[in-house]
Amino acid sequence: MIKLQRVYDYEEHPEKGYAILIDRLWPRGVKKTDLQVDEWLKDIAPSTALRKWFSHDPAKWNDFKKDYISELKSNKELLHRIKELEKEHATILFLYAAKDQEHNHAIVLKEILDKWK
């Protein structure tokens, strides 16, 4: 099972799951020593160009989602890696920094992986 959690709301507890930071950039205001993650998969995040273009504008959501899915299709190796981790751990916790909890790449990534057999 994959769950989503904002980095800023995250408190480490082993029972929460295997924590993966899925942002390309380290979250602002968070020391690397303060955020205990099991992995940082920055290459699964949207490209810098796509991230900057989107700029968390809900009006661009549908286009962002389509473009990010295209990027993910060319990054199947990391998708397979996450699916393998999901087999090893009961829960995978995707950590992300975006303020908007309805329009962010974590949602798209989870949707793709939930559909993937």
PDB file of C-alpha atoms in Angstrom:
ATOM      1  CA  MET A   1       0.000   0.000   0.000  1.00  0.00           C
ATOM      2  CA  ILE A   2       1.226   3.476  -0.858  1.00  0.00           C
ATOM      3  CA  LYS A   3       0.379   6.452   1.336  1.00  0.00           C
ATOM      4  CA  LEU A   4       1.133  10.141   0.853  1.00  0.00           C
ATOM      5  CA  GLN A   5       2.455  12.509   3.510  1.00  0.00           C
ATOM      6  CA  ARG A   6       3.685  16.091   3.466  1.00  0.00           C
ATOM      7  CA  VAL A   7       7.250  16.317   4.726  1.00  0.00           C
ATOM      8  CA  TYR A   8       6.301  19.120   7.087  1.00  0.00           C
ATOM      9  CA  ASP A   9       3.624  16.965   8.753  1.00  0.00           C
ATOM     10  CA  TYR A  10       5.787  13.861   8.989  1.00  0.00           C
ATOM     11  CA  GLU A  11       6.879  12.387  12.275  1.00  0.00           C
ATOM     12  CA  GLU A  12       9.018   9.302  11.957  1.00  0.00           C
ATOM     13  CA  HIS A  13       7.474   6.110  13.281  1.00  0.00           C
ATOM     14  CA  PRO A  14       8.582   2.735  11.919  1.00  0.00           C
ATOM     15  CA  GLU A  15       5.004   1.475  11.719  1.00  0.00           C
ATOM     16  CA  LYS A  16       4.103   4.286   9.297  1.00  0.00           C
ATOM     17  CA  GLY A  17       6.016   2.546   6.550  1.00  0.00           C
ATOM     18  CA  TYR A  18       9.076   2.695   4.353  1.00  0.00           C
ATOM     19  CA  ALA A  19       9.596   6.440   3.834  1.00  0.00           C
ATOM     20  CA  ILE A  20      10.651   7.668   0.390  1.00  0.00           C
ATOM     21  CA  LEU A  21      11.244  11.343  -0.348  1.00  0.00           C
ATOM     22  CA  ILE A  22      10.006  11.827  -3.922  1.00  0.00           C
ATOM     23  CA  ASP A  23      10.935  15.478  -4.482  1.00  0.00           C
ATOM     24  CA  ARG A  24      13.797  16.489  -6.768  1.00  0.00           C
ATOM     25  CA  LEU A  25      14.895  19.201  -4.320  1.00  0.00           C
ATOM     26  CA  TRP A  26      15.428  18.805  -0.587  1.00  0.00           C
ATOM     27  CA  PRO A  27      12.500  20.452   1.273  1.00  0.00           C
ATOM     28  CA  ARG A  28      13.094  24.054   2.317  1.00  0.00           C
ATOM     29  CA  GLY A  29      13.726  24.640   5.977  1.00  0.00           C
ATOM     30  CA  VAL A  30      14.342  20.971   6.751  1.00  0.00           C
ATOM     31  CA  LYS A  31      17.784  19.829   7.841  1.00  0.00           C
ATOM     32  CA  LYS A  32      18.945  16.567   6.294  1.00  0.00           C
ATOM     33  CA  THR A  33      19.696  15.325   9.790  1.00  0.00           C
ATOM     34  CA  ASP A  34      16.126  16.086  10.932  1.00  0.00           C
ATOM     35  CA  LEU A  35      14.258  14.162   8.226  1.00  0.00           C
ATOM     36  CA  GLN A  36      14.750  10.436   8.533  1.00  0.00           C
ATOM     37  CA  VAL A  37      13.896   8.836   5.208  1.00  0.00           C
ATOM     38  CA  ASP A  38      14.701   5.348   3.992  1.00  0.00           C
ATOM     39  CA  GLU A  39      15.370   6.568   0.437  1.00  0.00           C
ATOM     40  CA  TRP A  40      15.426   9.753  -1.592  1.00  0.00           C
ATOM     41  CA  LEU A  41      14.294   9.018  -5.150  1.00  0.00           C
ATOM     42  CA  LYS A  42      14.748  12.463  -6.651  1.00  0.00           C
ATOM     43  CA  ASP A  43      14.781  11.119 -10.212  1.00  0.00           C
ATOM     44  CA  ILE A  44      11.150   9.980  -9.889  1.00  0.00           C
ATOM     45  CA  ALA A  45      10.075  13.621  -9.434  1.00  0.00           C
ATOM     46  CA  PRO A  46       8.965  15.766 -12.375  1.00  0.00           C
ATOM     47  CA  SER A  47      11.774  17.254 -14.446  1.00  0.00           C
ATOM     48  CA  THR A  48      12.984  20.687 -13.418  1.00  0.00           C
ATOM     49  CA  ALA A  49      11.445  22.222 -16.549  1.00  0.00           C
ATOM     50  CA  LEU A  50       8.041  20.629 -15.891  1.00  0.00           C
ATOM     51  CA  ARG A  51       8.115  21.537 -12.192  1.00  0.00           C
ATOM     52  CA  LYS A  52       8.949  25.173 -12.933  1.00  0.00           C
ATOM     53  CA  TRP A  53       6.318  25.404 -15.695  1.00  0.00           C
ATOM     54  CA  PHE A  54       3.605  23.931 -13.461  1.00  0.00           C
ATOM     55  CA  SER A  55       4.511  26.120 -10.478  1.00  0.00           C
ATOM     56  CA  HIS A  56       1.670  24.448  -8.538  1.00  0.00           C
ATOM     57  CA  ASP A  57      -0.959  26.283 -10.599  1.00  0.00           C
ATOM     58  CA  PRO A  58      -4.218  24.281 -10.385  1.00  0.00           C
ATOM     59  CA  ALA A  59      -5.256  25.689 -13.787  1.00  0.00           C
ATOM     60  CA  LYS A  60      -2.330  23.758 -15.318  1.00  0.00           C
ATOM     61  CA  TRP A  61      -3.111  20.540 -13.427  1.00  0.00           C
ATOM     62  CA  ASN A  62      -4.473  18.432 -16.306  1.00  0.00           C
ATOM     63  CA  ASP A  63      -1.584  19.336 -18.622  1.00  0.00           C
ATOM     64  CA  PHE A  64       0.936  18.802 -15.826  1.00  0.00           C
ATOM     65  CA  LYS A  65      -0.517  15.406 -15.041  1.00  0.00           C
ATOM     66  CA  LYS A  66      -0.376  14.315 -18.694  1.00  0.00           C
ATOM     67  CA  ASP A  67       3.220  15.519 -19.098  1.00  0.00           C
ATOM     68  CA  TYR A  68       4.372  13.966 -15.832  1.00  0.00           C
ATOM     69  CA  ILE A  69       2.835  10.614 -16.804  1.00  0.00           C
ATOM     70  CA  SER A  70       4.822  10.813 -20.052  1.00  0.00           C
ATOM     71  CA  GLU A  71       7.989  11.403 -18.050  1.00  0.00           C
ATOM     72  CA  LEU A  72       7.179   8.469 -15.775  1.00  0.00           C
ATOM     73  CA  LYS A  73       6.717   6.155 -18.758  1.00  0.00           C
ATOM     74  CA  SER A  74      10.317   6.859 -19.725  1.00  0.00           C
ATOM     75  CA  ASN A  75      11.461   6.105 -16.174  1.00  0.00           C
ATOM     76  CA  LYS A  76      10.064   2.590 -15.776  1.00  0.00           C
ATOM     77  CA  GLU A  77      13.172   1.389 -13.954  1.00  0.00           C
ATOM     78  CA  LEU A  78      12.323   3.525 -10.913  1.00  0.00           C
ATOM     79  CA  LEU A  79       8.656   2.548 -11.097  1.00  0.00           C
ATOM     80  CA  HIS A  80       9.706  -1.103 -10.993  1.00  0.00           C
ATOM     81  CA  ARG A  81      11.978  -0.311  -8.041  1.00  0.00           C
ATOM     82  CA  ILE A  82       9.076   1.163  -6.091  1.00  0.00           C
ATOM     83  CA  LYS A  83       6.867  -1.833  -6.912  1.00  0.00           C
ATOM     84  CA  GLU A  84       9.600  -4.139  -5.576  1.00  0.00           C
ATOM     85  CA  LEU A  85       9.829  -2.070  -2.401  1.00  0.00           C
ATOM     86  CA  GLU A  86       6.058  -2.331  -2.063  1.00  0.00           C
ATOM     87  CA  LYS A  87       6.397  -6.134  -2.077  1.00  0.00           C
ATOM     88  CA  GLU A  88       9.051  -5.960   0.650  1.00  0.00           C
ATOM     89  CA  HIS A  89       7.251  -3.485   2.916  1.00  0.00           C
ATOM     90  CA  ALA A  90       3.610  -3.472   3.939  1.00  0.00           C
ATOM     91  CA  THR A  91       3.403   0.294   3.500  1.00  0.00           C
ATOM     92  CA  ILE A  92       5.337   2.730   1.330  1.00  0.00           C
ATOM     93  CA  LEU A  93       5.119   6.346   2.440  1.00  0.00           C
ATOM     94  CA  PHE A  94       5.736   8.961  -0.257  1.00  0.00           C
ATOM     95  CA  LEU A  95       7.000  12.174   1.325  1.00  0.00           C
ATOM     96  CA  TYR A  96       6.612  15.430  -0.611  1.00  0.00           C
ATOM     97  CA  ALA A  97       6.869  19.139   0.205  1.00  0.00           C
ATOM     98  CA  ALA A  98       4.093  20.719  -1.901  1.00  0.00           C
ATOM     99  CA  LYS A  99       1.544  22.808   0.006  1.00  0.00           C
ATOM    100  CA  ASP A 100      -1.301  21.852  -2.325  1.00  0.00           C
ATOM    101  CA  GLN A 101      -2.399  18.391  -1.267  1.00  0.00           C
ATOM    102  CA  GLU A 102      -4.768  17.985  -4.224  1.00  0.00           C
ATOM    103  CA  HIS A 103      -2.496  19.053  -7.111  1.00  0.00           C
ATOM    104  CA  ASN A 104       0.970  17.573  -6.761  1.00  0.00           C
ATOM    105  CA  HIS A 105       3.176  14.951  -8.349  1.00  0.00           C
ATOM    106  CA  ALA A 106       2.814  12.517  -5.425  1.00  0.00           C
ATOM    107  CA  ILE A 107      -0.854  12.031  -6.320  1.00  0.00           C
ATOM    108  CA  VAL A 108      -0.009  11.277  -9.954  1.00  0.00           C
ATOM    109  CA  LEU A 109       2.796   8.889  -9.012  1.00  0.00           C
ATOM    110  CA  LYS A 110       0.549   7.015  -6.576  1.00  0.00           C
ATOM    111  CA  GLU A 111      -2.244   6.745  -9.183  1.00  0.00           C
ATOM    112  CA  ILE A 112       0.159   5.292 -11.763  1.00  0.00           C
ATOM    113  CA  LEU A 113       1.593   2.763  -9.319  1.00  0.00           C
ATOM    114  CA  ASP A 114      -1.834   1.763  -7.948  1.00  0.00           C
ATOM    115  CA  LYS A 115      -2.939   0.905 -11.512  1.00  0.00           C
ATOM    116  CA  TRP A 116       0.302  -0.896 -12.378  1.00  0.00           C
ATOM    117  CA  LYS A 117       0.043  -4.673 -12.150  1.00  0.00           C
TER     118      LYS A 117
END
